[in-house]
PDB file of C-alpha atoms in Angstrom:
ATOM      1  CA  GLU J  23      -4.433  -6.489   9.849  1.00  0.00           C
ATOM      2  CA  LEU J  24      -5.295  -6.564   6.179  1.00  0.00           C
ATOM      3  CA  LYS J  25      -5.243  -9.967   4.517  1.00  0.00           C
ATOM      4  CA  VAL J  26      -5.807 -10.566   0.840  1.00  0.00           C
ATOM      5  CA  GLU J  27      -6.815 -13.856  -0.711  1.00  0.00           C
ATOM      6  CA  GLN J  28      -7.161 -14.791  -4.330  1.00  0.00           C
ATOM      7  CA  ASN J  29      -8.746 -17.677  -6.093  1.00  0.00           C
ATOM      8  CA  PRO J  30      -8.141 -19.686  -8.030  1.00  0.00           C
ATOM      9  CA  LEU J  31      -4.416 -20.145  -7.469  1.00  0.00           C
ATOM     10  CA  PHE J  32      -3.932 -21.702 -10.851  1.00  0.00           C
ATOM     11  CA  LEU J  33      -6.075 -21.448 -13.939  1.00  0.00           C
ATOM     12  CA  SER J  34      -5.675 -23.155 -17.245  1.00  0.00           C
ATOM     13  CA  MET J  35      -8.122 -22.104 -19.923  1.00  0.00           C
ATOM     14  CA  GLN J  36      -8.635 -22.357 -23.645  1.00  0.00           C
ATOM     15  CA  GLU J  37      -8.215 -19.388 -25.919  1.00  0.00           C
ATOM     16  CA  GLY J  38     -11.456 -17.568 -26.567  1.00  0.00           C
ATOM     17  CA  LYS J  39     -12.998 -18.440 -23.215  1.00  0.00           C
ATOM     18  CA  ASN J  40     -14.024 -16.103 -20.421  1.00  0.00           C
ATOM     19  CA  TYR J  41     -13.115 -16.383 -16.770  1.00  0.00           C
ATOM     20  CA  THR J  42     -13.030 -14.401 -13.540  1.00  0.00           C
ATOM     21  CA  ILE J  43     -10.362 -14.198 -10.873  1.00  0.00           C
ATOM     22  CA  TYR J  44     -11.570 -13.298  -7.386  1.00  0.00           C
ATOM     23  CA  CYS J  45      -9.829 -11.242  -4.737  1.00  0.00           C
ATOM     24  CA  ASN J  46     -11.207 -11.069  -1.206  1.00  0.00           C
ATOM     25  CA  TYR J  47      -9.781  -8.858   1.493  1.00  0.00           C
ATOM     26  CA  SER J  48     -10.338  -8.943   5.218  1.00  0.00           C
ATOM     27  CA  THR J  49     -10.640  -5.349   6.398  1.00  0.00           C
ATOM     28  CA  THR J  50     -11.128  -1.917   4.947  1.00  0.00           C
ATOM     29  CA  SER J  51      -8.680  -1.163   2.189  1.00  0.00           C
ATOM     30  CA  ASP J  52      -8.205   2.304   0.739  1.00  0.00           C
ATOM     31  CA  ARG J  53      -7.812   0.980  -2.723  1.00  0.00           C
ATOM     32  CA  LEU J  54      -7.355  -2.222  -4.639  1.00  0.00           C
ATOM     33  CA  TYR J  55      -4.711  -2.896  -7.238  1.00  0.00           C
ATOM     34  CA  TRP J  56      -4.204  -5.471  -9.919  1.00  0.00           C
ATOM     35  CA  TYR J  57      -0.756  -6.360 -11.230  1.00  0.00           C
ATOM     36  CA  ARG J  58       0.573  -8.726 -13.835  1.00  0.00           C
ATOM     37  CA  GLN J  59       3.864 -10.574 -13.508  1.00  0.00           C
ATOM     38  CA  ASP J  60       5.607 -12.532 -16.244  1.00  0.00           C
ATOM     39  CA  PRO J  61       8.105 -15.241 -15.215  1.00  0.00           C
ATOM     40  CA  GLY J  62      11.310 -13.764 -13.837  1.00  0.00           C
ATOM     41  CA  LYS J  63      10.045 -10.241 -14.298  1.00  0.00           C
ATOM     42  CA  SER J  64       8.766  -7.506 -12.052  1.00  0.00           C
ATOM     43  CA  LEU J  65       5.208  -6.313 -11.719  1.00  0.00           C
ATOM     44  CA  GLU J  66       3.245  -4.402 -14.291  1.00  0.00           C
ATOM     45  CA  SER J  67       0.427  -2.240 -12.994  1.00  0.00           C
ATOM     46  CA  LEU J  68      -2.943  -3.043 -14.548  1.00  0.00           C
ATOM     47  CA  PHE J  69      -5.619  -1.272 -12.533  1.00  0.00           C
ATOM     48  CA  VAL J  70      -6.142   0.905  -9.485  1.00  0.00           C
ATOM     49  CA  LEU J  71      -9.650   0.776  -8.020  1.00  0.00           C
ATOM     50  CA  LEU J  72     -10.527   3.499  -5.582  1.00  0.00           C
ATOM     51  CA  SER J  73     -14.200   3.342  -4.717  1.00  0.00           C
ATOM     52  CA  ASN J  74     -17.164   1.058  -4.392  1.00  0.00           C
ATOM     53  CA  GLY J  75     -18.565   0.128  -7.755  1.00  0.00           C
ATOM     54  CA  ALA J  76     -15.418   1.145  -9.623  1.00  0.00           C
ATOM     55  CA  VAL J  77     -14.996  -0.641 -12.926  1.00  0.00           C
ATOM     56  CA  LYS J  78     -11.993  -0.322 -15.200  1.00  0.00           C
ATOM     57  CA  GLN J  79     -11.312  -1.992 -18.504  1.00  0.00           C
ATOM     58  CA  GLU J  80      -8.234  -2.379 -20.626  1.00  0.00           C
ATOM     59  CA  GLY J  81      -8.426  -4.619 -23.646  1.00  0.00           C
ATOM     60  CA  ARG J  82      -9.629  -8.060 -22.625  1.00  0.00           C
ATOM     61  CA  LEU J  83      -9.296  -7.366 -18.914  1.00  0.00           C
ATOM     62  CA  MET J  84     -11.904  -5.728 -16.718  1.00  0.00           C
ATOM     63  CA  ALA J  85     -11.581  -5.116 -12.997  1.00  0.00           C
ATOM     64  CA  SER J  86     -14.285  -4.204 -10.527  1.00  0.00           C
ATOM     65  CA  LEU J  87     -14.536  -3.418  -6.847  1.00  0.00           C
ATOM     66  CA  ASP J  88     -17.285  -4.063  -4.313  1.00  0.00           C
ATOM     67  CA  THR J  89     -16.168  -2.562  -1.018  1.00  0.00           C
ATOM     68  CA  LYS J  90     -19.217  -3.791   0.857  1.00  0.00           C
ATOM     69  CA  ALA J  91     -18.439  -7.368  -0.032  1.00  0.00           C
ATOM     70  CA  ARG J  92     -14.701  -6.689   0.219  1.00  0.00           C
ATOM     71  CA  LEU J  93     -14.337  -8.265  -3.180  1.00  0.00           C
ATOM     72  CA  SER J  94     -12.584  -7.351  -6.380  1.00  0.00           C
ATOM     73  CA  THR J  95     -12.773  -9.292  -9.596  1.00  0.00           C
ATOM     74  CA  LEU J  96     -10.607  -9.448 -12.685  1.00  0.00           C
ATOM     75  CA  HIS J  97     -12.597 -10.653 -15.645  1.00  0.00           C
ATOM     76  CA  ILE J  98     -10.914 -12.035 -18.718  1.00  0.00           C
ATOM     77  CA  THR J  99     -12.853 -11.911 -21.965  1.00  0.00           C
ATOM     78  CA  ALA J 100     -11.982 -14.128 -24.921  1.00  0.00           C
ATOM     79  CA  ALA J 101      -8.606 -15.080 -23.529  1.00  0.00           C
ATOM     80  CA  VAL J 102      -5.538 -15.121 -25.758  1.00  0.00           C
ATOM     81  CA  HIS J 103      -2.187 -16.795 -25.188  1.00  0.00           C
ATOM     82  CA  ASP J 104      -0.467 -13.460 -24.489  1.00  0.00           C
ATOM     83  CA  LEU J 105      -2.488 -13.121 -21.308  1.00  0.00           C
ATOM     84  CA  SER J 106      -0.637 -16.061 -19.754  1.00  0.00           C
ATOM     85  CA  ALA J 107       1.032 -14.670 -16.625  1.00  0.00           C
ATOM     86  CA  THR J 108       0.553 -14.474 -12.886  1.00  0.00           C
ATOM     87  CA  TYR J 109      -1.970 -11.909 -11.703  1.00  0.00           C
ATOM     88  CA  PHE J 110      -1.818 -10.367  -8.268  1.00  0.00           C
ATOM     89  CA  CYS J 111      -4.283  -8.225  -6.450  1.00  0.00           C
ATOM     90  CA  ALA J 112      -3.143  -6.027  -3.586  1.00  0.00           C
ATOM     91  CA  GLY J 113      -4.783  -3.817  -1.024  1.00  0.00           C
ATOM     92  CA  SER J 114      -3.289  -0.982   0.921  1.00  0.00           C
ATOM     93  CA  THR J 115      -3.776  -0.228   4.574  1.00  0.00           C
ATOM     94  CA  SER J 116      -5.616   2.999   5.203  1.00  0.00           C
ATOM     95  CA  GLY J 117      -3.314   5.990   5.269  1.00  0.00           C
ATOM     96  CA  THR J 118      -0.206   4.134   4.115  1.00  0.00           C
ATOM     97  CA  TYR J 119       1.380   2.806   0.977  1.00  0.00           C
ATOM     98  CA  LYS J 120       1.917  -0.632   2.450  1.00  0.00           C
ATOM     99  CA  TYR J 121       0.644  -3.039  -0.138  1.00  0.00           C
ATOM    100  CA  ILE J 122      -0.520  -6.448   0.968  1.00  0.00           C
ATOM    101  CA  PHE J 123      -0.519  -8.862  -1.920  1.00  0.00           C
ATOM    102  CA  GLY J 124      -2.811 -11.751  -2.594  1.00  0.00           C
ATOM    103  CA  THR J 125      -1.494 -15.219  -3.278  1.00  0.00           C
ATOM    104  CA  GLY J 126      -1.499 -14.661  -7.022  1.00  0.00           C
ATOM    105  CA  THR J 127      -3.324 -16.504  -9.779  1.00  0.00           C
ATOM    106  CA  ARG J 128      -1.172 -18.247 -12.323  1.00  0.00           C
ATOM    107  CA  LEU J 129      -3.023 -18.110 -15.607  1.00  0.00           C
ATOM    108  CA  LYS J 130      -2.162 -20.310 -18.537  1.00  0.00           C
ATOM    109  CA  VAL J 131      -4.058 -19.803 -21.772  1.00  0.00           C
ATOM    110  CA  LEU J 132      -3.871 -22.763 -24.088  1.00  0.00           C
ATOM    111  CA  ALA J 133      -3.873 -22.243 -27.836  1.00  0.00           C
TER     112      ALA J 133
ATOM    113  CA  GLY C   8       4.825   6.488 -15.895  1.00  0.00           C
ATOM    114  CA  ALA C   9       7.493   6.761 -13.244  1.00  0.00           C
ATOM    115  CA  VAL C  10      10.544   4.528 -13.567  1.00  0.00           C
ATOM    116  CA  VAL C  11      12.203   2.581 -10.786  1.00  0.00           C
ATOM    117  CA  SER C  12      15.584   1.116 -11.592  1.00  0.00           C
ATOM    118  CA  GLN C  13      16.928  -1.830  -9.621  1.00  0.00           C
ATOM    119  CA  HIS C  14      20.426  -3.298  -9.787  1.00  0.00           C
ATOM    120  CA  PRO C  15      21.735  -5.872 -10.116  1.00  0.00           C
ATOM    121  CA  SER C  16      19.083  -7.969 -11.811  1.00  0.00           C
ATOM    122  CA  TRP C  17      20.815 -11.205 -10.928  1.00  0.00           C
ATOM    123  CA  VAL C  18      23.512 -12.063  -8.429  1.00  0.00           C
ATOM    124  CA  ILE C  19      25.144 -15.282  -7.303  1.00  0.00           C
ATOM    125  CA  CYS C  20      27.275 -15.207  -4.190  1.00  0.00           C
ATOM    126  CA  LYS C  21      28.942 -17.541  -1.773  1.00  0.00           C
ATOM    127  CA  SER C  22      27.453 -18.291   1.602  1.00  0.00           C
ATOM    128  CA  GLY C  23      28.650 -15.868   4.258  1.00  0.00           C
ATOM    129  CA  THR C  24      29.181 -12.915   1.954  1.00  0.00           C
ATOM    130  CA  SER C  25      27.118  -9.735   1.778  1.00  0.00           C
ATOM    131  CA  VAL C  26      25.178  -8.488  -1.200  1.00  0.00           C
ATOM    132  CA  LYS C  27      23.912  -4.979  -1.850  1.00  0.00           C
ATOM    133  CA  ILE C  28      20.899  -4.246  -4.042  1.00  0.00           C
ATOM    134  CA  GLU C  29      20.172  -0.727  -5.247  1.00  0.00           C
ATOM    135  CA  CYS C  30      16.818   0.811  -6.003  1.00  0.00           C
ATOM    136  CA  ARG C  31      16.606   4.184  -7.724  1.00  0.00           C
ATOM    137  CA  SER C  32      13.691   6.349  -8.689  1.00  0.00           C
ATOM    138  CA  LEU C  33      14.797   7.812 -11.999  1.00  0.00           C
ATOM    139  CA  ASP C  34      12.415  10.648 -12.688  1.00  0.00           C
ATOM    140  CA  PHE C  35      10.786  11.394  -9.392  1.00  0.00           C
ATOM    141  CA  GLN C  36      11.616  11.784  -5.747  1.00  0.00           C
ATOM    142  CA  ALA C  37      10.551   8.953  -3.526  1.00  0.00           C
ATOM    143  CA  THR C  38      10.283   9.724   0.156  1.00  0.00           C
ATOM    144  CA  THR C  39       9.267   6.156   0.787  1.00  0.00           C
ATOM    145  CA  MET C  40      10.385   2.967  -0.845  1.00  0.00           C
ATOM    146  CA  PHE C  41       9.398  -0.589  -0.089  1.00  0.00           C
ATOM    147  CA  TRP C  42      11.295  -3.837  -0.249  1.00  0.00           C
ATOM    148  CA  TYR C  43       9.575  -7.132  -1.021  1.00  0.00           C
ATOM    149  CA  ARG C  44      10.812 -10.655  -1.416  1.00  0.00           C
ATOM    150  CA  GLN C  45       9.224 -13.371  -3.459  1.00  0.00           C
ATOM    151  CA  PHE C  46       9.920 -17.091  -3.317  1.00  0.00           C
ATOM    152  CA  PRO C  47       9.322 -19.139  -6.469  1.00  0.00           C
ATOM    153  CA  LYS C  48       5.667 -19.297  -7.412  1.00  0.00           C
ATOM    154  CA  GLN C  49       4.646 -17.444  -4.288  1.00  0.00           C
ATOM    155  CA  SER C  50       3.305 -14.013  -3.557  1.00  0.00           C
ATOM    156  CA  LEU C  51       5.247 -10.907  -2.621  1.00  0.00           C
ATOM    157  CA  MET C  52       5.958 -10.433   1.044  1.00  0.00           C
ATOM    158  CA  LEU C  53       6.657  -6.956   2.334  1.00  0.00           C
ATOM    159  CA  MET C  54       9.971  -6.903   4.177  1.00  0.00           C
ATOM    160  CA  ALA C  55      10.377  -3.298   5.155  1.00  0.00           C
ATOM    161  CA  THR C  56       9.448   0.284   4.488  1.00  0.00           C
ATOM    162  CA  SER C  57      12.388   2.517   3.714  1.00  0.00           C
ATOM    163  CA  ASN C  58      12.066   6.154   4.711  1.00  0.00           C
ATOM    164  CA  GLU C  59      14.445   8.803   3.448  1.00  0.00           C
ATOM    165  CA  GLY C  60      16.617  10.137   6.234  1.00  0.00           C
ATOM    166  CA  SER C  61      15.332   7.814   8.929  1.00  0.00           C
ATOM    167  CA  LYS C  62      15.418   4.206   9.999  1.00  0.00           C
ATOM    168  CA  ALA C  63      13.546   1.616   8.038  1.00  0.00           C
ATOM    169  CA  THR C  64      10.439  -0.007   9.442  1.00  0.00           C
ATOM    170  CA  TYR C  65      10.638  -3.777   9.300  1.00  0.00           C
ATOM    171  CA  GLU C  66       7.750  -6.195   9.109  1.00  0.00           C
ATOM    172  CA  GLN C  67       7.328  -8.795  11.779  1.00  0.00           C
ATOM    173  CA  GLY C  68       9.713 -11.692  11.350  1.00  0.00           C
ATOM    174  CA  VAL C  69      12.237  -9.810   9.200  1.00  0.00           C
ATOM    175  CA  GLU C  70      15.668  -9.567  10.785  1.00  0.00           C
ATOM    176  CA  LYS C  71      16.794  -5.973  10.590  1.00  0.00           C
ATOM    177  CA  ASP C  72      20.406  -6.886  11.283  1.00  0.00           C
ATOM    178  CA  LYS C  73      20.396  -9.287   8.374  1.00  0.00           C
ATOM    179  CA  PHE C  74      18.605  -7.079   5.883  1.00  0.00           C
ATOM    180  CA  LEU C  75      20.152  -3.644   6.206  1.00  0.00           C
ATOM    181  CA  ILE C  76      18.259  -0.847   4.509  1.00  0.00           C
ATOM    182  CA  ASN C  77      19.654   2.578   3.803  1.00  0.00           C
ATOM    183  CA  HIS C  78      17.677   5.397   2.216  1.00  0.00           C
ATOM    184  CA  ALA C  79      20.243   8.138   2.024  1.00  0.00           C
ATOM    185  CA  SER C  80      18.591  10.262  -0.628  1.00  0.00           C
ATOM    186  CA  LEU C  81      15.204  10.857  -2.173  1.00  0.00           C
ATOM    187  CA  THR C  82      16.131   8.757  -5.186  1.00  0.00           C
ATOM    188  CA  LEU C  83      18.113   5.864  -3.734  1.00  0.00           C
ATOM    189  CA  SER C  84      17.452   3.053  -1.312  1.00  0.00           C
ATOM    190  CA  THR C  85      19.743   0.075  -0.796  1.00  0.00           C
ATOM    191  CA  LEU C  86      19.124  -3.347   0.682  1.00  0.00           C
ATOM    192  CA  THR C  87      22.155  -5.242   1.945  1.00  0.00           C
ATOM    193  CA  VAL C  88      21.777  -8.916   2.699  1.00  0.00           C
ATOM    194  CA  THR C  89      24.492  -9.554   5.265  1.00  0.00           C
ATOM    195  CA  SER C  90      26.168 -12.922   5.717  1.00  0.00           C
ATOM    196  CA  ALA C  91      23.885 -14.427   3.112  1.00  0.00           C
ATOM    197  CA  HIS C  92      22.902 -18.068   3.333  1.00  0.00           C
ATOM    198  CA  PRO C  93      21.147 -20.349   0.844  1.00  0.00           C
ATOM    199  CA  GLU C  94      17.799 -19.766   2.540  1.00  0.00           C
ATOM    200  CA  ASP C  95      18.122 -16.073   1.611  1.00  0.00           C
ATOM    201  CA  SER C  96      17.979 -17.011  -2.050  1.00  0.00           C
ATOM    202  CA  SER C  97      14.937 -15.271  -3.410  1.00  0.00           C
ATOM    203  CA  PHE C  98      13.633 -12.629  -5.805  1.00  0.00           C
ATOM    204  CA  TYR C  99      13.858  -9.193  -4.201  1.00  0.00           C
ATOM    205  CA  ILE C 100      11.768  -6.334  -5.560  1.00  0.00           C
ATOM    206  CA  CYS C 101      11.770  -2.702  -4.558  1.00  0.00           C
ATOM    207  CA  SER C 102       9.011  -0.225  -5.159  1.00  0.00           C
ATOM    208  CA  ALA C 103       8.488   3.478  -4.792  1.00  0.00           C
ATOM    209  CA  THR C 104       5.730   6.007  -5.097  1.00  0.00           C
ATOM    210  CA  GLU C 105       5.807   9.570  -6.222  1.00  0.00           C
ATOM    211  CA  GLY C 106       2.784  10.311  -4.093  1.00  0.00           C
ATOM    212  CA  PHE C 107       2.791  11.208  -0.423  1.00  0.00           C
ATOM    213  CA  LEU C 108       0.410  10.781   2.460  1.00  0.00           C
ATOM    214  CA  GLY C 109      -2.405  13.258   2.176  1.00  0.00           C
ATOM    215  CA  SER C 110      -1.818  13.688  -1.531  1.00  0.00           C
ATOM    216  CA  ALA C 111      -4.744  14.844  -3.621  1.00  0.00           C
ATOM    217  CA  PHE C 112      -3.719  12.351  -6.288  1.00  0.00           C
ATOM    218  CA  LEU C 113      -5.738   9.432  -5.083  1.00  0.00           C
ATOM    219  CA  ASP C 114      -4.794   7.163  -7.942  1.00  0.00           C
ATOM    220  CA  GLU C 115      -1.097   7.222  -7.232  1.00  0.00           C
ATOM    221  CA  LYS C 116       0.369   3.797  -7.180  1.00  0.00           C
ATOM    222  CA  LEU C 117       3.564   1.982  -6.492  1.00  0.00           C
ATOM    223  CA  PHE C 118       6.052   1.513  -9.269  1.00  0.00           C
ATOM    224  CA  PHE C 119       8.172  -1.560  -9.075  1.00  0.00           C
ATOM    225  CA  GLY C 120      11.776  -2.152  -9.944  1.00  0.00           C
ATOM    226  CA  SER C 121      12.741  -4.983 -12.258  1.00  0.00           C
ATOM    227  CA  GLY C 122      13.727  -7.202  -9.342  1.00  0.00           C
ATOM    228  CA  THR C 123      16.926  -8.927  -8.265  1.00  0.00           C
ATOM    229  CA  GLN C 124      17.279 -12.681  -8.299  1.00  0.00           C
ATOM    230  CA  LEU C 125      19.669 -13.632  -5.507  1.00  0.00           C
ATOM    231  CA  SER C 126      21.187 -17.085  -5.442  1.00  0.00           C
ATOM    232  CA  VAL C 127      23.400 -17.977  -2.482  1.00  0.00           C
ATOM    233  CA  LEU C 128      25.609 -21.027  -2.945  1.00  0.00           C
TER     234      LEU C 128
END
């Protein structure tokens, strides 16, 4: 059964700094997703990573996937306050759309 | 991108009553929809997979008689929390995909509804 773990669970950082959120998963996952959630809101899709070595970037966020290590990372460059949110990674079981979510990383960017 | 509409966004009810939450795919047909629940500051837990025209598939530990799922059409799935109790208070989120198993569109993804905050008094 697929299990997804994230770390850290909570991250407080200064504006302008860089940091990486890690997402480990236990068994083969077809693809790896990153979502953002603001308080009381639903999930906003950030990235879909399909293959080993995949790297996607959008603004100050960059996601990568290493299927051999069963690891995905979400790198934040020069953080700004607007990036404060909870970030979830999720994997999907082969052949299905069942998403298994990580624990989430609550990011707070301090001005 | 595809839009998933979820209603209501917030509901307060008395203990023992039933609450229905609707999830609609607005501009695509969704053969499969998913229902998640999320407790405060926790992750999303998959409750069940809703299949159009057939019975839902529930995850282990989810009471199917308590959380009734109906997927009567390709654009609508409903979750009814029956005889709700305070411990059922949670954020419920539905999701749907416009892809299908075996699809050539490998980057299809789930689209999420706006969520329903249920508070049972």
